[in-house]
Tab-separated table of N, CA and C in Angstrom:
chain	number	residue	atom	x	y	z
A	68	UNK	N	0.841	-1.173	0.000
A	68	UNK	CA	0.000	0.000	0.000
A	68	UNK	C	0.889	1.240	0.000
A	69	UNK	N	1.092	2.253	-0.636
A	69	UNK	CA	1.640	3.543	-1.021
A	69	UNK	C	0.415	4.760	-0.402
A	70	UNK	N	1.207	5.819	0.313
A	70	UNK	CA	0.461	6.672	0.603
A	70	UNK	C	1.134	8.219	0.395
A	71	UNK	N	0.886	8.766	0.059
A	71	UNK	CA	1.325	10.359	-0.612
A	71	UNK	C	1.142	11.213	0.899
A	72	UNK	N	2.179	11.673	1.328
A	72	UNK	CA	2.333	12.918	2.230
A	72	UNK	C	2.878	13.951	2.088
A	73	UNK	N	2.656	14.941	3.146
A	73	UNK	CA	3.464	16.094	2.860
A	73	UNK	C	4.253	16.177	3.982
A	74	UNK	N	5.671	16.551	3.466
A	74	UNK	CA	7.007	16.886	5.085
A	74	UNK	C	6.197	18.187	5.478
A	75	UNK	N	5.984	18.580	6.142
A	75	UNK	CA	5.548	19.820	6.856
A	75	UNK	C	6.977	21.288	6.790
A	76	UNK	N	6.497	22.211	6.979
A	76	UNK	CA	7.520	23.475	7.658
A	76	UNK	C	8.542	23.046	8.031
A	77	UNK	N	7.775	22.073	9.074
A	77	UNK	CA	8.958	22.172	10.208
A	77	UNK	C	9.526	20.889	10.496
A	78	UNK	N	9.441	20.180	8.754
A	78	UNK	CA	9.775	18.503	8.610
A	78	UNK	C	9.300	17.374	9.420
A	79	UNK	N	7.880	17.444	10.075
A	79	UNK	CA	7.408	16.396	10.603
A	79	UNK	C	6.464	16.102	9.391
A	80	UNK	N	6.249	14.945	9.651
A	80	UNK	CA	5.227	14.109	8.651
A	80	UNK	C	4.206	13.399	9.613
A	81	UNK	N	3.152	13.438	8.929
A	81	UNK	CA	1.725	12.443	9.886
A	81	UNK	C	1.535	11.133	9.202
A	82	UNK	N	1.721	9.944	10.190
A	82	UNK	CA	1.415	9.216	9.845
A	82	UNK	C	0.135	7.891	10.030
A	83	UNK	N	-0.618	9.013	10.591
A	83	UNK	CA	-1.781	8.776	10.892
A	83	UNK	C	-2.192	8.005	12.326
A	84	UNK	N	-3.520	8.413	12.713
A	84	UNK	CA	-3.580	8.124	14.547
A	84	UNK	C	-3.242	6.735	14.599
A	85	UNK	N	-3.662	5.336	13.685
A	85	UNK	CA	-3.259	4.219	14.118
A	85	UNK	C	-1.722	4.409	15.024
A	86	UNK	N	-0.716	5.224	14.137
A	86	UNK	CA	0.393	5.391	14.886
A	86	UNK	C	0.820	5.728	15.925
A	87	UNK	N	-0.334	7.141	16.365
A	87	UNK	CA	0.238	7.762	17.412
A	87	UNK	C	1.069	6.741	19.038
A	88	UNK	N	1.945	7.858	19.211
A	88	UNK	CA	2.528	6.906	20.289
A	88	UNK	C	3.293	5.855	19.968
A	89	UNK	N	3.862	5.415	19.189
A	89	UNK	CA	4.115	4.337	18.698
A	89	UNK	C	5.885	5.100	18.599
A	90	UNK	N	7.078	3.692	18.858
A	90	UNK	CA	8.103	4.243	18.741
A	90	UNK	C	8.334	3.594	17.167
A	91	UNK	N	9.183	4.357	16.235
A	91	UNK	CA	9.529	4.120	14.516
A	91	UNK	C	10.834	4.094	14.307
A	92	UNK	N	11.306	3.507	13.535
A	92	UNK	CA	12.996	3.037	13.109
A	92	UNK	C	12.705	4.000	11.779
A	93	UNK	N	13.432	4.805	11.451
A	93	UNK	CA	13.733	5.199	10.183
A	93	UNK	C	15.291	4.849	9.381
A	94	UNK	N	14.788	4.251	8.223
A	94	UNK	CA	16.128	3.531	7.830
A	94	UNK	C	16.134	4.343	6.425
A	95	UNK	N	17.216	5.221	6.522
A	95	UNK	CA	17.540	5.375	5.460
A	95	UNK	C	18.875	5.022	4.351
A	96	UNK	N	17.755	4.677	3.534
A	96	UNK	CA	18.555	3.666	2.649
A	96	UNK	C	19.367	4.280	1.296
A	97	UNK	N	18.656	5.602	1.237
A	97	UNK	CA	19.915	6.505	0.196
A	97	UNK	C	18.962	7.821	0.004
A	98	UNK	N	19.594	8.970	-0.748
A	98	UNK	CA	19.163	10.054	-0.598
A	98	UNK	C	17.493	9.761	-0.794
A	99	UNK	N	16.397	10.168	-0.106
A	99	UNK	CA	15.030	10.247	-0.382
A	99	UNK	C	14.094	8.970	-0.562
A	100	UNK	N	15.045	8.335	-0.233
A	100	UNK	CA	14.347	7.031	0.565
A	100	UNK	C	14.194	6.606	1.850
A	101	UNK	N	13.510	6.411	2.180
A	101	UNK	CA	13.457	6.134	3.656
A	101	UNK	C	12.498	4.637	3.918
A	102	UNK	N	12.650	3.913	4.718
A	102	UNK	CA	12.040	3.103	5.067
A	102	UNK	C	11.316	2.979	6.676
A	103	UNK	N	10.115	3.292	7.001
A	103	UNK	CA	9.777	3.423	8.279
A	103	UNK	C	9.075	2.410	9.089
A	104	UNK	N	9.596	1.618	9.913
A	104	UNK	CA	9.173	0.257	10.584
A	104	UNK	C	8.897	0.576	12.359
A	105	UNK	N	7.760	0.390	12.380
A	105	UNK	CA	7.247	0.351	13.890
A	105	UNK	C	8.647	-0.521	14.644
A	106	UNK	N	8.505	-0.245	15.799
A	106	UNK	CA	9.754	-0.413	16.652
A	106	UNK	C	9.063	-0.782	18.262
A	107	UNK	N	9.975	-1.752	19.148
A	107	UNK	CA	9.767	-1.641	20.686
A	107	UNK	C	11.221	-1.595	20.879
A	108	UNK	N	11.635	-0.489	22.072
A	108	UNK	CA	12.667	-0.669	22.713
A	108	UNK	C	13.040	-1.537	24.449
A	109	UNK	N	13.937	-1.371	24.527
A	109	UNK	CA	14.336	-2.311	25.540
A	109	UNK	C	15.060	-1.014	26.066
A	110	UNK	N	14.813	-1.430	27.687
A	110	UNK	CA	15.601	-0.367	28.648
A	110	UNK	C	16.684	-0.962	28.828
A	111	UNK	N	17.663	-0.259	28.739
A	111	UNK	CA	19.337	-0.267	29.329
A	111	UNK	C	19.776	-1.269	30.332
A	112	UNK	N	18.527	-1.146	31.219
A	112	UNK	CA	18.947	-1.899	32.590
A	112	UNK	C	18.500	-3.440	32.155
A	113	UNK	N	17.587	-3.798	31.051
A	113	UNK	CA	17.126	-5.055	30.490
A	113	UNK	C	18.139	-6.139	29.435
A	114	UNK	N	18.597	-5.092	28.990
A	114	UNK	CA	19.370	-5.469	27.383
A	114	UNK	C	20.345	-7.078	27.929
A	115	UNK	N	20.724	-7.153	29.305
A	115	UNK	CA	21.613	-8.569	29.635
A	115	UNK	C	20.382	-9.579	29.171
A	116	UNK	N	19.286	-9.109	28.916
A	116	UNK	CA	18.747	-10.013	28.892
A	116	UNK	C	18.289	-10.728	27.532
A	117	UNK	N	18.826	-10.275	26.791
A	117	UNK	CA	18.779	-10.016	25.339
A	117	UNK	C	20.200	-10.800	24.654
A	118	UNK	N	21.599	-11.118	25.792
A	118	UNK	CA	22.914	-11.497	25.431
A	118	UNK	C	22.513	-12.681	25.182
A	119	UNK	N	23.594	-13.350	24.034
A	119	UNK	CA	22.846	-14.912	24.103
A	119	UNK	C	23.565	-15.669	24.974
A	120	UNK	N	24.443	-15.192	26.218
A	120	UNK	CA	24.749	-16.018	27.073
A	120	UNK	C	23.764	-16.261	28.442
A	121	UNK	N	23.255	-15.177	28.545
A	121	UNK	CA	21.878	-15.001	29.428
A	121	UNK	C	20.886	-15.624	28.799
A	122	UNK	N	20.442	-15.569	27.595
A	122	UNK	CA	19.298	-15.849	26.896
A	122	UNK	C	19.853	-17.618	26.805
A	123	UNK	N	20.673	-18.176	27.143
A	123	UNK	CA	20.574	-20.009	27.034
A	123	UNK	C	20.345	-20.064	28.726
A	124	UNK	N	20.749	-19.165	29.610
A	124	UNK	CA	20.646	-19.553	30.689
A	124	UNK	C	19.638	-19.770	31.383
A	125	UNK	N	18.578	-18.308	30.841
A	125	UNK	CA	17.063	-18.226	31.190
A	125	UNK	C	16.517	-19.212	30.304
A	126	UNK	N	16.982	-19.943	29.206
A	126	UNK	CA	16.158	-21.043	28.464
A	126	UNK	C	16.270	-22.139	29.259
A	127	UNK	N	17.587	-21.976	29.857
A	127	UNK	CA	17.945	-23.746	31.067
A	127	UNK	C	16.582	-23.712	31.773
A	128	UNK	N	17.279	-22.253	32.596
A	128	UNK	CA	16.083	-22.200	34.034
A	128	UNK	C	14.262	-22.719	33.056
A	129	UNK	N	13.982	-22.281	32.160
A	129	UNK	CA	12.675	-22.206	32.015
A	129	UNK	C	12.273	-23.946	31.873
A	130	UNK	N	13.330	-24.354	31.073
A	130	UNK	CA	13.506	-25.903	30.801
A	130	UNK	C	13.229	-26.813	32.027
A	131	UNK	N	14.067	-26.080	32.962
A	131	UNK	CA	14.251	-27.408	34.227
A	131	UNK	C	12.662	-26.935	34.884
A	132	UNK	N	12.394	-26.227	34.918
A	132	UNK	CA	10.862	-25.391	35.579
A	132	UNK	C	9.530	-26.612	35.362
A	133	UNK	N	9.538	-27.526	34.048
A	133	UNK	CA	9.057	-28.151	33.562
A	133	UNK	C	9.477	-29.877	34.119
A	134	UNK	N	10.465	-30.034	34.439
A	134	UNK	CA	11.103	-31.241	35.491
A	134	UNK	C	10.823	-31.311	36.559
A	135	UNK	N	10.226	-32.898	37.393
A	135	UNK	CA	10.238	-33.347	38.530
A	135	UNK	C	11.541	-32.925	38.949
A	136	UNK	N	11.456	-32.847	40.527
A	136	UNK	CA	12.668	-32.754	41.553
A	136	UNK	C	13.149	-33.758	41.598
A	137	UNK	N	14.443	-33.934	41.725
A	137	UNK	CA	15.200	-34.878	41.947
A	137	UNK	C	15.242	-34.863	43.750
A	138	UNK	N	15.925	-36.576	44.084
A	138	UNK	CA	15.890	-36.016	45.316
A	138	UNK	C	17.474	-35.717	45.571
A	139	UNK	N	17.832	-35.329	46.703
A	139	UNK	CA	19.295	-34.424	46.873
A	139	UNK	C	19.852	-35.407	47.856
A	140	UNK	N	21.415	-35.754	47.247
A	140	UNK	CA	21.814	-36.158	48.580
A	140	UNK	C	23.054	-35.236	48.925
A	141	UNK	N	22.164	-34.725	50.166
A	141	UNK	CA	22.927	-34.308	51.121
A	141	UNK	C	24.082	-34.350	51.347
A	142	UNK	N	24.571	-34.924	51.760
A	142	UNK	CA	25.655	-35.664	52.788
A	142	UNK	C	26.264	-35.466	51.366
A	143	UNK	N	26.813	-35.916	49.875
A	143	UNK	CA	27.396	-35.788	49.094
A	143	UNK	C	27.811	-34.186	48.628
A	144	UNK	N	26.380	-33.461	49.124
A	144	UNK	CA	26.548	-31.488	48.761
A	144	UNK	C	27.035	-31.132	49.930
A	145	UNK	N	27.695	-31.716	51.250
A	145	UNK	CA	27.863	-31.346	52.396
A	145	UNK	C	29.675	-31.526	52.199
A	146	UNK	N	29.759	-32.520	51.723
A	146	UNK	CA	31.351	-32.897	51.261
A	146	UNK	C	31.961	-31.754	50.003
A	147	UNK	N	31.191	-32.166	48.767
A	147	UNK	CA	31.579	-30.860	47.841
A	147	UNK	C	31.755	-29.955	48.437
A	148	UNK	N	31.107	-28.992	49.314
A	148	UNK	CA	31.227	-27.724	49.822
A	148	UNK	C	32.206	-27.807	50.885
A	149	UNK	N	32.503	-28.778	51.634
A	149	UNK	CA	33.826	-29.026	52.673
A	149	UNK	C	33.051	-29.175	53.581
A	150	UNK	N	32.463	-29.109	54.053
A	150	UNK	CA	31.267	-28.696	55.204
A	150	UNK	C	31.833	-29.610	56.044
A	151	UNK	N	31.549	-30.875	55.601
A	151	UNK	CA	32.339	-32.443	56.432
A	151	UNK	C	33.340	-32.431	57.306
C-alpha cells in the first residue's frame, strides 16, 4: 500500500492516529528514501537479557521449571562444599 504525504515546515510528517505513540525506526537507505518500521525498545537496565549467554541460561532455568525434583543427597553437597 503507497500513501502520498506532505514533510511539513517544520519537517514532521503524519502518519496517521493508528500510529500515534508508537516508537519508529527510520532507515535510510539513500538520498530520499526512507524506510519506516514500527519499533519496541528495551531499557538499558534489560538489554543482559537479550545477550545470548543469558538468553541459554534463562532457556535452562525455564527448561528445568518443567522437570520433577530430583531427590538431593545431602551428605554428598555437604562434602563438595567441605562442610564435612
Amino acid at each position: 500500500m503507497k500513501t502520498i504525504k506532505q514533510v511539513g515546515a517544520s519537517g514532521q510528517i503524519s502518519l496517521g492516529k493508528e500510529f500515534a505513540g508508537r516508537t519508529v525506526v527510520v532507515d535510510i537507505r539513500e538520498p530520499g528514501v526512507w524506510v519506516i518500521k514500527t519499533a519496541q525498545t528495551i531499557p538499558d537496565s534489560e538489554l543482559w537479557l537479550y545477550q545470548p549467554e543469558a538468553a541459554a541460561r534463562l532457556d535452562r532455568a525455564m527448561a528445568a521449571m518443567d522437570q520433577q525434583p530430583r531427590t538431593a543427597d545431602l551428605e554428598a553437597l555437604e562434602q563438595h562444599l567441605g562442610i564435612l
